[in-house]
PDB file of C-alpha atoms in Angstrom:
ATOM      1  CA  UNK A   1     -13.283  16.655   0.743  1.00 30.00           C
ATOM      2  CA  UNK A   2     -16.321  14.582   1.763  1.00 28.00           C
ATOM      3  CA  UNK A   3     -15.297  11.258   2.867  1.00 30.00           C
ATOM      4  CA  UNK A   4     -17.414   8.043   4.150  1.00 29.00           C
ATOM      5  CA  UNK A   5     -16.541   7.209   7.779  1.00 30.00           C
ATOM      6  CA  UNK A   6     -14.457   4.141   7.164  1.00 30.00           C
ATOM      7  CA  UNK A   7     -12.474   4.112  10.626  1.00 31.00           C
ATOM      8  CA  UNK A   8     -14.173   0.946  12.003  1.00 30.00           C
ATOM      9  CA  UNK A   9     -15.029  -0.895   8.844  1.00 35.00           C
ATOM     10  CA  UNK A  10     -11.257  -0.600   6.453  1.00 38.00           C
ATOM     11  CA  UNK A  11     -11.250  -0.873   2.633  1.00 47.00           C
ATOM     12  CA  UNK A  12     -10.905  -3.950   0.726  1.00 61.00           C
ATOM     13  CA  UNK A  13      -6.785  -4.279   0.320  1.00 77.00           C
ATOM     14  CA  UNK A  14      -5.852  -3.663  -3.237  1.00 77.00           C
ATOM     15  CA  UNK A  15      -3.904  -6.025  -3.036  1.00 89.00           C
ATOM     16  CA  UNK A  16      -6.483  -8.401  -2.153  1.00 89.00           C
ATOM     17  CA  UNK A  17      -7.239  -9.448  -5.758  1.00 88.00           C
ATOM     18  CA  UNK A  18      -3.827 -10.226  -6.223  1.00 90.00           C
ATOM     19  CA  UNK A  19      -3.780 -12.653  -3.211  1.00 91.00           C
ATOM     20  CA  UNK A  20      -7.495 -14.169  -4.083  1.00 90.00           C
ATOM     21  CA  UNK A  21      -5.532 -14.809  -7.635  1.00 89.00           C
ATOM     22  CA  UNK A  22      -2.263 -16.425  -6.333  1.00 93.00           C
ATOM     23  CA  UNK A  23      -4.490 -18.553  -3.451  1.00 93.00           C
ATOM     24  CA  UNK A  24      -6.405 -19.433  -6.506  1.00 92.00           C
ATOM     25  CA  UNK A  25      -3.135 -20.513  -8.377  1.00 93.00           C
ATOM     26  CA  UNK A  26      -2.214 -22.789  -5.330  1.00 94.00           C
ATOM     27  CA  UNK A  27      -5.419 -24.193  -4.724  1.00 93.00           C
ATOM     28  CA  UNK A  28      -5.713 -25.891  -8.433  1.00 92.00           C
ATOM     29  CA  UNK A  29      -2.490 -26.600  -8.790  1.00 93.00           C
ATOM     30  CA  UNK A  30      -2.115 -28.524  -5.733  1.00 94.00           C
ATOM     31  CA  UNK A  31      -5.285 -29.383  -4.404  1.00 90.00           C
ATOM     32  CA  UNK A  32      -5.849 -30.489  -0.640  1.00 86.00           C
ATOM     33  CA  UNK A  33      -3.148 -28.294   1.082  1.00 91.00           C
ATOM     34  CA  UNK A  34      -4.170 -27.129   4.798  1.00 91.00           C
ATOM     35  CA  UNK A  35      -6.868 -24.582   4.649  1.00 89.00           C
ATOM     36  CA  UNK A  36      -4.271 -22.303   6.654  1.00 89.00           C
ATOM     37  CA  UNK A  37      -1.873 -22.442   4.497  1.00 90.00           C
ATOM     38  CA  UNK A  38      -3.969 -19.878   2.217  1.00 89.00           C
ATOM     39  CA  UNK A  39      -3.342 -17.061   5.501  1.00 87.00           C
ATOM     40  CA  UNK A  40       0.557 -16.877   5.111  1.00 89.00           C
ATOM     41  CA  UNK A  41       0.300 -15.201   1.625  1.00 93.00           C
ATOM     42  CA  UNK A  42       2.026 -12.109   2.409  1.00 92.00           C
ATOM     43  CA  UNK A  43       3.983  -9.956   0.668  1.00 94.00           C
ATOM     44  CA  UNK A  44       6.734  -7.821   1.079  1.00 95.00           C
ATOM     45  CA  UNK A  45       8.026  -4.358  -0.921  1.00 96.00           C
ATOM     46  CA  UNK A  46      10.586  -5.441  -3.764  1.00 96.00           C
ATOM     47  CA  UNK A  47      10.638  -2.085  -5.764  1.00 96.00           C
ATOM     48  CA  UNK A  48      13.268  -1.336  -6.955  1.00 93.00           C
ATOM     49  CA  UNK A  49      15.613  -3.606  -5.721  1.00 91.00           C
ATOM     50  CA  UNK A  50      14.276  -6.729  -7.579  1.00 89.00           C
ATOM     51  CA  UNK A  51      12.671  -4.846 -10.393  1.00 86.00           C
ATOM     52  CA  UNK A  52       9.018  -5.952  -8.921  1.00 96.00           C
ATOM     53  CA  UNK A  53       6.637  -3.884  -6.811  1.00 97.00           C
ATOM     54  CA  UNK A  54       5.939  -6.488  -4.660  1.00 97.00           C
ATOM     55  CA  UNK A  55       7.959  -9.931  -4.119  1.00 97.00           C
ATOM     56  CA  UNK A  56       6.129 -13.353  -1.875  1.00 97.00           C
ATOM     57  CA  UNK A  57       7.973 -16.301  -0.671  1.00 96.00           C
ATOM     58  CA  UNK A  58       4.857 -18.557  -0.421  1.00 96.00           C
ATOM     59  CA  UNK A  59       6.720 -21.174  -2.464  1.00 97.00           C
ATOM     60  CA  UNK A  60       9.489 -21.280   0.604  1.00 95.00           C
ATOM     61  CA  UNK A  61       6.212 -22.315   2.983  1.00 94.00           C
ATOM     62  CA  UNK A  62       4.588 -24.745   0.147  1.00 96.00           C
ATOM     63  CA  UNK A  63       7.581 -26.559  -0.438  1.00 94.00           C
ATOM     64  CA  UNK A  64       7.772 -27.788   3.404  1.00 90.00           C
ATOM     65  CA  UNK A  65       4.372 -29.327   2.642  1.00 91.00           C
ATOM     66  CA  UNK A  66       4.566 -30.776  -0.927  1.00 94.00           C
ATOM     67  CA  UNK A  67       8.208 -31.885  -0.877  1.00 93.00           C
ATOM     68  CA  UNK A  68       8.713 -30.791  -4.210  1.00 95.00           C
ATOM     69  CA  UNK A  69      11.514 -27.900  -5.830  1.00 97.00           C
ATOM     70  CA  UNK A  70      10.770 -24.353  -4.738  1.00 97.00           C
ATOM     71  CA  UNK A  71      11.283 -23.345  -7.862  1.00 97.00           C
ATOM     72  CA  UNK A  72       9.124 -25.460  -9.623  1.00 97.00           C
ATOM     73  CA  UNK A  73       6.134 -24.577  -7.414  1.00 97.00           C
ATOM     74  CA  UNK A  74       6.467 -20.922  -7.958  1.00 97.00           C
ATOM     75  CA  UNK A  75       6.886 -21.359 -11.638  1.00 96.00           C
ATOM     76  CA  UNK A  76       3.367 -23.583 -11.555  1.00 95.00           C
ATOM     77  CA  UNK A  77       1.784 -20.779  -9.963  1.00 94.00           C
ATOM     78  CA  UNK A  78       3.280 -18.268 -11.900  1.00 93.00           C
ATOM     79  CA  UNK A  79       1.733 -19.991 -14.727  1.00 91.00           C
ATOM     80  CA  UNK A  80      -1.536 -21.216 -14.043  1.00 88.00           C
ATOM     81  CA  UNK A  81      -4.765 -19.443 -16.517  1.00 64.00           C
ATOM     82  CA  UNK A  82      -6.045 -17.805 -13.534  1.00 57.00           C
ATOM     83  CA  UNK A  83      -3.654 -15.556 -11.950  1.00 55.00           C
ATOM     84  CA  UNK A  84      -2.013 -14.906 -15.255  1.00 50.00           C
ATOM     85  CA  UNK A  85      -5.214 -14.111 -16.917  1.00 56.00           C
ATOM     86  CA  UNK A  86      -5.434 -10.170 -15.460  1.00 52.00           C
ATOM     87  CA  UNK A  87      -1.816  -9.545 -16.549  1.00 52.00           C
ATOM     88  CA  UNK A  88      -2.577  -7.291 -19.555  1.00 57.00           C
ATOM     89  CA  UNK A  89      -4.673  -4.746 -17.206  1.00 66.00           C
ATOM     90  CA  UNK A  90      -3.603  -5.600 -13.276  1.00 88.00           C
ATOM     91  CA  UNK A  91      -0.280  -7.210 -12.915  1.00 91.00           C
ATOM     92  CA  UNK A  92       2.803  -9.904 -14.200  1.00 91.00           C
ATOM     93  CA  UNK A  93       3.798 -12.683 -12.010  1.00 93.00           C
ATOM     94  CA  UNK A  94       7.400 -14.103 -12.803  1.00 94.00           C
ATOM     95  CA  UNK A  95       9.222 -16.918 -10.729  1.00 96.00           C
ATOM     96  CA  UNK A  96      12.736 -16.017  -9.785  1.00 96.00           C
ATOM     97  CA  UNK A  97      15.637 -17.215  -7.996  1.00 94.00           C
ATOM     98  CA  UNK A  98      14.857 -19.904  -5.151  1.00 93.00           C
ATOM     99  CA  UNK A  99      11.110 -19.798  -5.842  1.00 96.00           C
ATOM    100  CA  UNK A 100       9.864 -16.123  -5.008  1.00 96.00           C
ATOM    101  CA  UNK A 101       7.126 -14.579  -7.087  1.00 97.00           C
ATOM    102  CA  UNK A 102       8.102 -11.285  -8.256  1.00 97.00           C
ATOM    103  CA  UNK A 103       4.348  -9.057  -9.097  1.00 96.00           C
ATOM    104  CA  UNK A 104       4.755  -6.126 -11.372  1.00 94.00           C
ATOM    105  CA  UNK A 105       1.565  -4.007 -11.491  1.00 94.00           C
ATOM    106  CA  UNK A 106       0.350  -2.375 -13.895  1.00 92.00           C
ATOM    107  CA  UNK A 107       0.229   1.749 -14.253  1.00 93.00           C
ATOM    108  CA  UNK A 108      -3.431   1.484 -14.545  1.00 91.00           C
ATOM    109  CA  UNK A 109      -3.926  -0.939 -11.222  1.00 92.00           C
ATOM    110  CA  UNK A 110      -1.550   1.153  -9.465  1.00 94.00           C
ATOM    111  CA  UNK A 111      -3.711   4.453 -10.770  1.00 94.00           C
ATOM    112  CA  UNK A 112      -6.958   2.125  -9.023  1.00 93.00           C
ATOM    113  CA  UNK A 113      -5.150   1.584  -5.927  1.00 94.00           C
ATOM    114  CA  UNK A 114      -4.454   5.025  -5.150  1.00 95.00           C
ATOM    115  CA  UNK A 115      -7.789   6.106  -5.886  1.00 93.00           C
ATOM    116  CA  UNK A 116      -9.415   3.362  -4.151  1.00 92.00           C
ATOM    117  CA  UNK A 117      -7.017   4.222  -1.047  1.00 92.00           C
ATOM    118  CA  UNK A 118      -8.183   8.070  -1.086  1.00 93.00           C
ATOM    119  CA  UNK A 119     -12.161   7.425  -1.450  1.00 90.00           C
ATOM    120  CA  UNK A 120     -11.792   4.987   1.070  1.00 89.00           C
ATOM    121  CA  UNK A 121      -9.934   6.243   4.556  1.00 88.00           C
ATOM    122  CA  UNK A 122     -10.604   8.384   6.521  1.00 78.00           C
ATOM    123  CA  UNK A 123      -9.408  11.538   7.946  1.00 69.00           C
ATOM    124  CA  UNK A 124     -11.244  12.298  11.028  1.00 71.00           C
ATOM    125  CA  UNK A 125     -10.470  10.407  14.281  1.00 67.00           C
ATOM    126  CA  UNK A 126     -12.389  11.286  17.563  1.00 64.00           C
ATOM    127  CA  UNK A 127     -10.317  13.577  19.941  1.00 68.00           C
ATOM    128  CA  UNK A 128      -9.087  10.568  22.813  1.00 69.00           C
ATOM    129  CA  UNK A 129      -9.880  11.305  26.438  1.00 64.00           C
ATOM    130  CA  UNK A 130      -5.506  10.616  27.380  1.00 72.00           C
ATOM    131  CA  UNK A 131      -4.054  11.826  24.604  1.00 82.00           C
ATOM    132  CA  UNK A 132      -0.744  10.643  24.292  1.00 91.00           C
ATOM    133  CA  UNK A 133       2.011  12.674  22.167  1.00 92.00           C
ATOM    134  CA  UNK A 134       3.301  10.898  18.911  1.00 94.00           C
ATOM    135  CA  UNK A 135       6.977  10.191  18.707  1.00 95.00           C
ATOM    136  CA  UNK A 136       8.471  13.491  17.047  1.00 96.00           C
ATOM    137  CA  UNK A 137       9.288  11.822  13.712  1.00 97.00           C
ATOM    138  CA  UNK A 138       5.865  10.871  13.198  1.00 97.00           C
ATOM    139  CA  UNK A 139       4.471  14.156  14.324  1.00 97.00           C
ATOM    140  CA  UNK A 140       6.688  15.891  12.261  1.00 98.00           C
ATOM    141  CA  UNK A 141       5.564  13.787   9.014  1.00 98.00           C
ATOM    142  CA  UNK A 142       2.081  14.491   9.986  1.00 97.00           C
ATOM    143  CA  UNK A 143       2.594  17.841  10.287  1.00 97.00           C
ATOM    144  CA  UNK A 144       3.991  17.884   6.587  1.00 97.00           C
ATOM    145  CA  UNK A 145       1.224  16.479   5.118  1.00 97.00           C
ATOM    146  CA  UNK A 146      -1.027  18.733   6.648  1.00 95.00           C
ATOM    147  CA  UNK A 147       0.968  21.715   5.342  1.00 95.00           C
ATOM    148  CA  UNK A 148       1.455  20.501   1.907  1.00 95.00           C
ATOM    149  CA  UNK A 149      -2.399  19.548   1.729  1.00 94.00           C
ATOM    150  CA  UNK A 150      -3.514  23.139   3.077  1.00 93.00           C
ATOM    151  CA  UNK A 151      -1.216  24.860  -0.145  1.00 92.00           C
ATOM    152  CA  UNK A 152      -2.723  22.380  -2.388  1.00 90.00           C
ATOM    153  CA  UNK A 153      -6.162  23.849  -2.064  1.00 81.00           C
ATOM    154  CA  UNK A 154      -6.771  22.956  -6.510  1.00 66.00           C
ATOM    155  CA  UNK A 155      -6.332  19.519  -5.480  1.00 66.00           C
ATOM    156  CA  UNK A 156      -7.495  19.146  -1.625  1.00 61.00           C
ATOM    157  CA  UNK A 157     -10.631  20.130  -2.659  1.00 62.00           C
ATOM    158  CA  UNK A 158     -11.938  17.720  -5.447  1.00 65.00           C
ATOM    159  CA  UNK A 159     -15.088  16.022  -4.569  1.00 66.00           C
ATOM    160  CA  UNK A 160     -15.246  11.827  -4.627  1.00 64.00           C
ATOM    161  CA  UNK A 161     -17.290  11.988  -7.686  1.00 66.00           C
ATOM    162  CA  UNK A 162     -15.259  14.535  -9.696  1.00 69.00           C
ATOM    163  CA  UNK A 163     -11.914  12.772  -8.920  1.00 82.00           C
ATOM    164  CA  UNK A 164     -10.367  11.365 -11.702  1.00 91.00           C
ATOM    165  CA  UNK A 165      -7.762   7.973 -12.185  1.00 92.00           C
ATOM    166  CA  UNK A 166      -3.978   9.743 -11.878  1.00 94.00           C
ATOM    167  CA  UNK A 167      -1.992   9.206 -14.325  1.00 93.00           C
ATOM    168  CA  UNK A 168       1.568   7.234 -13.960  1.00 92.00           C
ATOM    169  CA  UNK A 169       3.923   8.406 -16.159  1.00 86.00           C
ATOM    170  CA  UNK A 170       6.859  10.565 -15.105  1.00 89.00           C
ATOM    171  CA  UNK A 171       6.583   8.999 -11.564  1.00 95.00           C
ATOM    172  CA  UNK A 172      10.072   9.325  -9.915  1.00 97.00           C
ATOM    173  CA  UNK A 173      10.955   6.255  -7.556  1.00 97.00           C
ATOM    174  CA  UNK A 174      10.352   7.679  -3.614  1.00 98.00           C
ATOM    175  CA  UNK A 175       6.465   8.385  -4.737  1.00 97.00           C
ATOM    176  CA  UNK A 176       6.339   4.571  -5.691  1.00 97.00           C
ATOM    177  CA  UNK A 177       8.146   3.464  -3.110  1.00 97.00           C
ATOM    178  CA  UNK A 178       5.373   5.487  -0.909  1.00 98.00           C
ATOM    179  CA  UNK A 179       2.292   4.224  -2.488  1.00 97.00           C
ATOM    180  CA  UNK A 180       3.744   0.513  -2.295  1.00 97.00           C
ATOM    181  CA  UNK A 181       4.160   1.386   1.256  1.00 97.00           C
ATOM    182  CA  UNK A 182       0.379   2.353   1.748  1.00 97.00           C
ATOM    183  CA  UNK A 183      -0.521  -0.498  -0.234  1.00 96.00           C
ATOM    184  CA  UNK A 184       1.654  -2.895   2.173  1.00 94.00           C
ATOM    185  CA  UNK A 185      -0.435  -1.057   4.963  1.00 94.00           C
ATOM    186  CA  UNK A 186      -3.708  -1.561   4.223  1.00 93.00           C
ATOM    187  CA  UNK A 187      -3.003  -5.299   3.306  1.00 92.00           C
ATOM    188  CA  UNK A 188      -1.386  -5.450   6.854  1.00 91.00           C
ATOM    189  CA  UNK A 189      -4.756  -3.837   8.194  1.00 89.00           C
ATOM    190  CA  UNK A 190      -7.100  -6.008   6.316  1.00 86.00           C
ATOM    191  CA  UNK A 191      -5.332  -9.149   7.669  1.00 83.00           C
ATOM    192  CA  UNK A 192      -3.975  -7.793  10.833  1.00 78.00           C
ATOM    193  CA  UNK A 193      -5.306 -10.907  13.026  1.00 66.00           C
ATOM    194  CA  UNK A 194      -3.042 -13.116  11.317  1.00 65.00           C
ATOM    195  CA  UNK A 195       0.034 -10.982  11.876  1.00 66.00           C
ATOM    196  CA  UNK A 196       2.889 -10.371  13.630  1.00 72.00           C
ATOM    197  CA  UNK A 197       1.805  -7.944  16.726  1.00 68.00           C
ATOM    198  CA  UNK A 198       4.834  -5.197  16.410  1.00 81.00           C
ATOM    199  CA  UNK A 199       4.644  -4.691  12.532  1.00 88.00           C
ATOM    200  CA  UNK A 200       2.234  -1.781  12.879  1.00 88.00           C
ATOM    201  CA  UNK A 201       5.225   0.079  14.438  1.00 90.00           C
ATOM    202  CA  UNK A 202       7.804  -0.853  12.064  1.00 94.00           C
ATOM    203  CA  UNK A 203       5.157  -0.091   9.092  1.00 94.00           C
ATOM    204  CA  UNK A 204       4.159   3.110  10.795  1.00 95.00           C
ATOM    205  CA  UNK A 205       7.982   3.874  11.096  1.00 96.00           C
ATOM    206  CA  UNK A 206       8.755   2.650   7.407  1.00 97.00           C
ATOM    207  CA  UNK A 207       5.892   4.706   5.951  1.00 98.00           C
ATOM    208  CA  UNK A 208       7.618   8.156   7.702  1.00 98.00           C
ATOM    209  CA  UNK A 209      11.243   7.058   6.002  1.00 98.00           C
ATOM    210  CA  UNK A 210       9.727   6.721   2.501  1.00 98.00           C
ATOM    211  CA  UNK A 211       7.776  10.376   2.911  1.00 98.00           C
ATOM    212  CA  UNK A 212      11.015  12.237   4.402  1.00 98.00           C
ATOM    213  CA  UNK A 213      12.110  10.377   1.169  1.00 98.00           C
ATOM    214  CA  UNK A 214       9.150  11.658  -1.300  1.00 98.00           C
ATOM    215  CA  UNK A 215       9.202  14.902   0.582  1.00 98.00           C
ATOM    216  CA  UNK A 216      12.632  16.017  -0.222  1.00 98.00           C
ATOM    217  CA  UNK A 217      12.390  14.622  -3.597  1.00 98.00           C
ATOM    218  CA  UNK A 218       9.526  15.293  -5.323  1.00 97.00           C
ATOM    219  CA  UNK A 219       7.827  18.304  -5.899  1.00 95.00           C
ATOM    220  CA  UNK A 220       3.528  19.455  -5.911  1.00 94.00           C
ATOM    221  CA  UNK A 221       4.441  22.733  -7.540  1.00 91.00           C
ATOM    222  CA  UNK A 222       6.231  23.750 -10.763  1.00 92.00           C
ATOM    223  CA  UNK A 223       4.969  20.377 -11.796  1.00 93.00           C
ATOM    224  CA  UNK A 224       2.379  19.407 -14.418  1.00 93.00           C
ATOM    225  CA  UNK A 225      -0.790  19.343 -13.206  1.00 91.00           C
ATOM    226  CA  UNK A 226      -1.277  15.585 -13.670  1.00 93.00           C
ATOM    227  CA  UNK A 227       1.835  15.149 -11.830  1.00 94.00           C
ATOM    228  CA  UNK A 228       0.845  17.599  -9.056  1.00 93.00           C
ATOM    229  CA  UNK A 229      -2.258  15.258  -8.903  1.00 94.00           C
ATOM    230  CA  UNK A 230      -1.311  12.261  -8.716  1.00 96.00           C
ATOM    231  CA  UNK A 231       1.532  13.268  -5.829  1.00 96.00           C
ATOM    232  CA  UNK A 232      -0.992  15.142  -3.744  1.00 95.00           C
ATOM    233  CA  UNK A 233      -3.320  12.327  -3.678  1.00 95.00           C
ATOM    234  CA  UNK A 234      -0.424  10.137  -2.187  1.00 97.00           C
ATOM    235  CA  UNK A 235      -0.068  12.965   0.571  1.00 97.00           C
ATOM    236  CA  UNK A 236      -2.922  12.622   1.344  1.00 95.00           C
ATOM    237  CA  UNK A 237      -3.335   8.769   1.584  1.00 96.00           C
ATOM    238  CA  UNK A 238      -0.426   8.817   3.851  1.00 97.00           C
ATOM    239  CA  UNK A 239      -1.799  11.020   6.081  1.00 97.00           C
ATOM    240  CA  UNK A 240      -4.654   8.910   6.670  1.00 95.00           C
ATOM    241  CA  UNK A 241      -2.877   6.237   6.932  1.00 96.00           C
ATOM    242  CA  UNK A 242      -0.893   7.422   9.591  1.00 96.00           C
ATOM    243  CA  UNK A 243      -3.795   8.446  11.536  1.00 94.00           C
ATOM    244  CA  UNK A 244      -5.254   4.954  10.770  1.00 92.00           C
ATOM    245  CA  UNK A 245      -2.231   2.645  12.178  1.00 92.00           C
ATOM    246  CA  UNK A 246      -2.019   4.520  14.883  1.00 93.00           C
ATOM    247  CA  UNK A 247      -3.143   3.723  18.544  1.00 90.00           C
ATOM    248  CA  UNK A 248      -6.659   5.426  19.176  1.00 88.00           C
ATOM    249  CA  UNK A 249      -5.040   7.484  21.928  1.00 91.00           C
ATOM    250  CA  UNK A 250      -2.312   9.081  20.068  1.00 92.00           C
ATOM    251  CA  UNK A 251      -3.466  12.694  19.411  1.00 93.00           C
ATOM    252  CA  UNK A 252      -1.015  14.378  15.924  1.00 95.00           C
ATOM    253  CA  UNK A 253      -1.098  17.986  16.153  1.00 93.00           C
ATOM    254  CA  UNK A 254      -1.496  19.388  12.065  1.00 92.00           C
ATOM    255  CA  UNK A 255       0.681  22.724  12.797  1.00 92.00           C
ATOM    256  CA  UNK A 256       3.802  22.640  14.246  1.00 84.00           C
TER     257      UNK A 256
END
């Protein structure tokens, strides 16, 4: 596949609409908060364990500044025209609880986000002068997508401008939970000065749980071909990933 060297320059998150939408919420709705206030928008995997993709406690931070019911400030955001508006097409924002925001995406935004991910990182990363060995997990998952991309030569070899939007039905739960995971990534990468300094590890780390996870569980052959797709595009997109929150000096090895 031909891809644009992205390595120094990353992707725009695609989850960064989402965020400009809720910071847009907060902004109108209460007017003259602290300009940093707008940087601890994060979010945090809630699939499937709160029936959202993604889940944000920004209403727990708010509250400490506005003195006013968690609740009722995640419900104002939930509601205002503006990050409601792209619900039909992008996502569905529902206050729950103690005043977290539950965001459901969309099939079609998730179908985006992958593609956006897979035109947009790259796989090559210069050879480092002191290489250091990956831990063995990591290797190992590295290895794996490697292999699986090598036997999916129909799919590996699609060219940026003939690739088409996957399709999301069918999708069984560890291939969600793995694209939520890249998604969680390359928000963490686009915002990475603002966070904490060992979540690249534990990311890194979660990202090889959920593919052991995908891996065992979900088939690229005997599969539809839209299904076959749609998975190997998430193979790859991890792999690049991994390559991409990794130190410069760790060198993976694609045979094992």
């Amino acid at each position: 596949m031909s891809h644009q060297n992205t390595i120094s320059c990353f992707m725009v998150s695609p989850l960064g609409a989402l965020r400009g939408a809720i910071s847009e919420a907060i902004d109108r709705t209460f007017p003259c908060l602290p300009i940093e206030i707008f940087h601890k928008i994060s979010f945090e995997i809630g699939y499937p364990k709160y029936k959202a993709h993604f889940t944000t406690a920004i209403a727990l931070t708010l509250a400490g500044h506005l003195k006013l019911d968690t609740l009722l400030i995640a419900e104002a955001i939930a509601s205002y025209q503006g990050a409601a508006k792209p619900s039909a097409t992008q996502w569905q924002i529902q206050a729950v609880g103690k005043g977290w925001l539950n965001i459901s995406l969309r099939d079609q935004y998730l179908a985006n986000a992958l593609l956006d991910l897979w035109q947009s990182l790259d796989s090559s990363k210069m050879s480092p002068k002191i290489a250091k060995v990956p831990e063995p997990r990591l290797q190992y998952v590295y290895a794996r997508c490697c292999a699986l991309l090598r036997l999916a030569t129909n799919y590996q070899d699609l060219r940026e401008d003939q690739a088409c939007l996957p399709q999301f039905r069918d999708c069984l739960q560890p291939e969600i939970i793995l694209l939520l995971r890249n998604l969680a990534i390359a928000d963490y990468l686009e915002n990475k000065a603002s966070a904490r300094r060992d979540l690249g590890k534990i990311l890194l780390r979660s990202l090889a749980t959920d593919f052991l996870s995908f891996y065992d569980q979900c088939r690229i052959f005997g599969v539809s071909a839209d299904i076959a797709y749609r998975r190997v595009l998430i193979i790859e997109v991890t792999q690049k990933m991994i390559l991409r929150l990794s130190e410069p000096e760790i060198a993976y090895a694609e045979y094992l």
